[in-house]
């Protein structure tokens, strides 16, 4: 950390204590944001940590749907975001009206909703899933039921193949993960022939099919620590490399593509965290009935384990 970042981090820590705040940062955040956070993890992990803490204020460094999920699980807490413009293009690829139209065309279908979605989308869904438990969630659904899977078609395709269930896929995708191409994996493998390839299931199908392991962000961190290999090619957003290097020192990590850099995730920085804490701005506000409706599919997911 340079001197300016160190000074900002000190000011943030002082204010954090005064405000009884907890700072959580998604695995894709800038290195200095991860370093100032109390916890780093995936979106649901962080929302659950936020719900368990006795902190009164949660500073959520991620994108908006993540902060909304934290608010849904901790309605009595103040959840603030460093930059309210940090949206997620994938989450924005489904609107409540569009989803209602598809539900109307498939009456009785079960809607499985990836956590990378707005509170409104969750509220229209039957059960949520993460990239770590999506296969398990889909397998838990009655075999006679039609299943609408929103919004990520790549994750949906992977889940369909792993679960053996036909899914009605939404035409959404993560632009950042789709920047990782099969030729990137080939090139990295030529450069590092001993490396183990781990990719996120939001990647394109040919990329998923080339990988040694397919895992969520927390799964990638776990595999990197547990596997005997010393070198890894990582096919997800490049912010995770910072956490991997910290938590698996002595191992080498290579980005499958340096283009997998989510501009929305990187909107948060130390000055914005400090401003948000100083002014207590950018609070996540959700109507009580929306919180209640969006919470139900999350709790259903948690109940299946
Ligand atoms: Fe959304 Fe993809 Fe960026 Fe995650 S990496 S916030 S899914 S656009």
CSV table of C-alpha atoms in Angstrom, one decimal, residues 108-227:
chain,number,residue,atom,x,y,z
A,108,UNK,CA,-46.4,-23.9,-12.4
A,109,UNK,CA,-42.7,-23.7,-13.4
A,110,UNK,CA,-40.3,-23.3,-10.5
A,111,UNK,CA,-38.2,-20.2,-10.8
A,112,UNK,CA,-34.6,-20.7,-9.7
A,113,UNK,CA,-32.8,-17.4,-9.2
A,114,UNK,CA,-29.0,-17.0,-9.1
A,115,UNK,CA,-28.1,-14.6,-6.2
A,116,UNK,CA,-26.7,-12.3,-8.9
A,117,UNK,CA,-30.1,-10.6,-9.3
A,118,UNK,CA,-32.1,-7.7,-8.0
A,119,UNK,CA,-34.4,-7.9,-5.0
A,120,UNK,CA,-37.4,-7.6,-7.3
A,121,UNK,CA,-36.2,-10.6,-9.3
A,122,UNK,CA,-35.6,-12.6,-6.1
A,123,UNK,CA,-39.1,-11.6,-4.9
A,124,UNK,CA,-40.6,-13.2,-8.1
A,125,UNK,CA,-38.6,-16.4,-7.7
A,126,UNK,CA,-39.3,-19.6,-5.8
A,127,UNK,CA,-35.7,-20.4,-4.7
A,128,UNK,CA,-32.3,-18.8,-4.9
A,129,UNK,CA,-29.0,-20.4,-5.6
A,130,UNK,CA,-25.3,-19.5,-5.6
A,131,UNK,CA,-22.7,-20.8,-8.1
A,132,UNK,CA,-21.6,-23.1,-5.3
A,133,UNK,CA,-25.0,-24.8,-4.6
A,134,UNK,CA,-26.9,-24.3,-7.9
A,135,UNK,CA,-26.6,-28.0,-8.9
A,136,UNK,CA,-27.8,-29.1,-5.5
A,137,UNK,CA,-30.7,-26.6,-5.6
A,138,UNK,CA,-31.9,-27.7,-9.0
A,139,UNK,CA,-31.6,-31.4,-8.1
A,140,UNK,CA,-33.8,-30.7,-5.0
A,141,UNK,CA,-36.8,-29.7,-7.3
A,142,UNK,CA,-39.4,-32.3,-8.2
A,143,UNK,CA,-38.6,-34.0,-11.5
A,144,UNK,CA,-42.0,-33.3,-12.9
A,145,UNK,CA,-41.6,-29.5,-12.5
A,146,UNK,CA,-40.5,-27.2,-15.3
A,147,UNK,CA,-37.6,-25.0,-14.1
A,148,UNK,CA,-36.9,-21.4,-15.2
A,149,UNK,CA,-33.3,-20.5,-14.4
A,150,UNK,CA,-32.5,-16.8,-14.2
A,151,UNK,CA,-30.5,-14.8,-15.2
A,152,UNK,CA,-27.1,-16.4,-16.1
A,153,UNK,CA,-27.4,-18.8,-19.2
A,154,UNK,CA,-23.8,-20.0,-18.8
A,155,UNK,CA,-24.3,-21.0,-15.2
A,156,UNK,CA,-27.7,-22.5,-16.1
A,157,UNK,CA,-26.1,-24.5,-18.9
A,158,UNK,CA,-23.4,-25.9,-16.6
A,159,UNK,CA,-26.1,-26.7,-13.9
A,160,UNK,CA,-28.3,-28.4,-16.5
A,161,UNK,CA,-25.5,-30.6,-17.7
A,162,UNK,CA,-24.3,-31.5,-14.1
A,163,UNK,CA,-27.8,-32.1,-12.8
A,164,UNK,CA,-29.2,-33.9,-15.8
A,165,UNK,CA,-32.2,-31.5,-15.7
A,166,UNK,CA,-33.6,-29.6,-18.6
A,167,UNK,CA,-33.8,-25.9,-17.7
A,168,UNK,CA,-35.6,-22.9,-19.4
A,169,UNK,CA,-32.6,-20.6,-19.6
A,170,UNK,CA,-32.7,-16.8,-19.4
A,171,UNK,CA,-30.6,-15.0,-22.0
A,172,UNK,CA,-28.3,-13.3,-19.5
A,173,UNK,CA,-24.6,-13.5,-19.1
A,174,UNK,CA,-21.7,-11.9,-17.3
A,175,UNK,CA,-19.7,-9.7,-19.8
A,176,UNK,CA,-16.6,-10.0,-17.7
A,177,UNK,CA,-16.5,-13.8,-17.6
A,178,UNK,CA,-17.4,-14.0,-21.3
A,179,UNK,CA,-14.2,-12.1,-22.1
A,180,UNK,CA,-12.3,-15.3,-21.1
A,181,UNK,CA,-11.9,-17.2,-24.4
A,182,UNK,CA,-10.8,-20.8,-25.1
A,183,UNK,CA,-7.7,-19.4,-26.9
A,184,UNK,CA,-6.8,-17.7,-23.6
A,185,UNK,CA,-6.8,-21.0,-21.8
A,186,UNK,CA,-4.8,-22.6,-24.6
A,187,UNK,CA,-2.2,-19.8,-24.4
A,188,UNK,CA,-1.9,-19.9,-20.6
A,189,UNK,CA,-1.5,-23.7,-20.7
A,190,UNK,CA,1.3,-23.4,-23.2
A,191,UNK,CA,3.0,-20.8,-21.0
A,192,UNK,CA,2.4,-22.8,-17.8
A,193,UNK,CA,2.0,-26.5,-18.7
A,194,UNK,CA,2.1,-27.7,-15.1
A,195,UNK,CA,-0.7,-25.3,-14.0
A,196,UNK,CA,-4.1,-26.5,-12.9
A,197,UNK,CA,-7.0,-24.7,-14.6
A,198,UNK,CA,-9.9,-23.6,-12.4
A,199,UNK,CA,-12.7,-21.6,-13.9
A,200,UNK,CA,-16.0,-20.1,-12.7
A,201,UNK,CA,-19.2,-21.5,-14.2
A,202,UNK,CA,-20.2,-18.1,-15.5
A,203,UNK,CA,-17.6,-18.6,-18.2
A,204,UNK,CA,-18.5,-19.7,-21.8
A,205,UNK,CA,-19.2,-23.5,-22.2
A,206,UNK,CA,-16.0,-24.2,-24.3
A,207,UNK,CA,-13.9,-22.6,-21.5
A,208,UNK,CA,-15.8,-24.6,-18.8
A,209,UNK,CA,-15.1,-27.7,-20.8
A,210,UNK,CA,-11.4,-27.1,-20.9
A,211,UNK,CA,-11.0,-26.6,-17.2
A,212,UNK,CA,-9.6,-29.1,-14.7
A,213,UNK,CA,-12.0,-27.8,-12.1
A,214,UNK,CA,-15.2,-25.6,-12.2
A,215,UNK,CA,-15.9,-23.7,-9.0
A,216,UNK,CA,-17.5,-20.7,-7.3
A,217,UNK,CA,-15.2,-18.0,-6.0
A,218,UNK,CA,-15.1,-19.5,-2.6
A,219,UNK,CA,-14.5,-22.9,-4.2
A,220,UNK,CA,-11.6,-21.5,-6.2
A,221,UNK,CA,-10.0,-20.2,-3.0
A,222,UNK,CA,-10.5,-23.6,-1.2
A,223,UNK,CA,-9.1,-25.6,-4.2
A,224,UNK,CA,-6.1,-23.3,-4.5
A,225,UNK,CA,-5.3,-24.0,-0.8
A,226,UNK,CA,-6.1,-27.7,-0.8
A,227,UNK,CA,-4.7,-29.0,-4.1
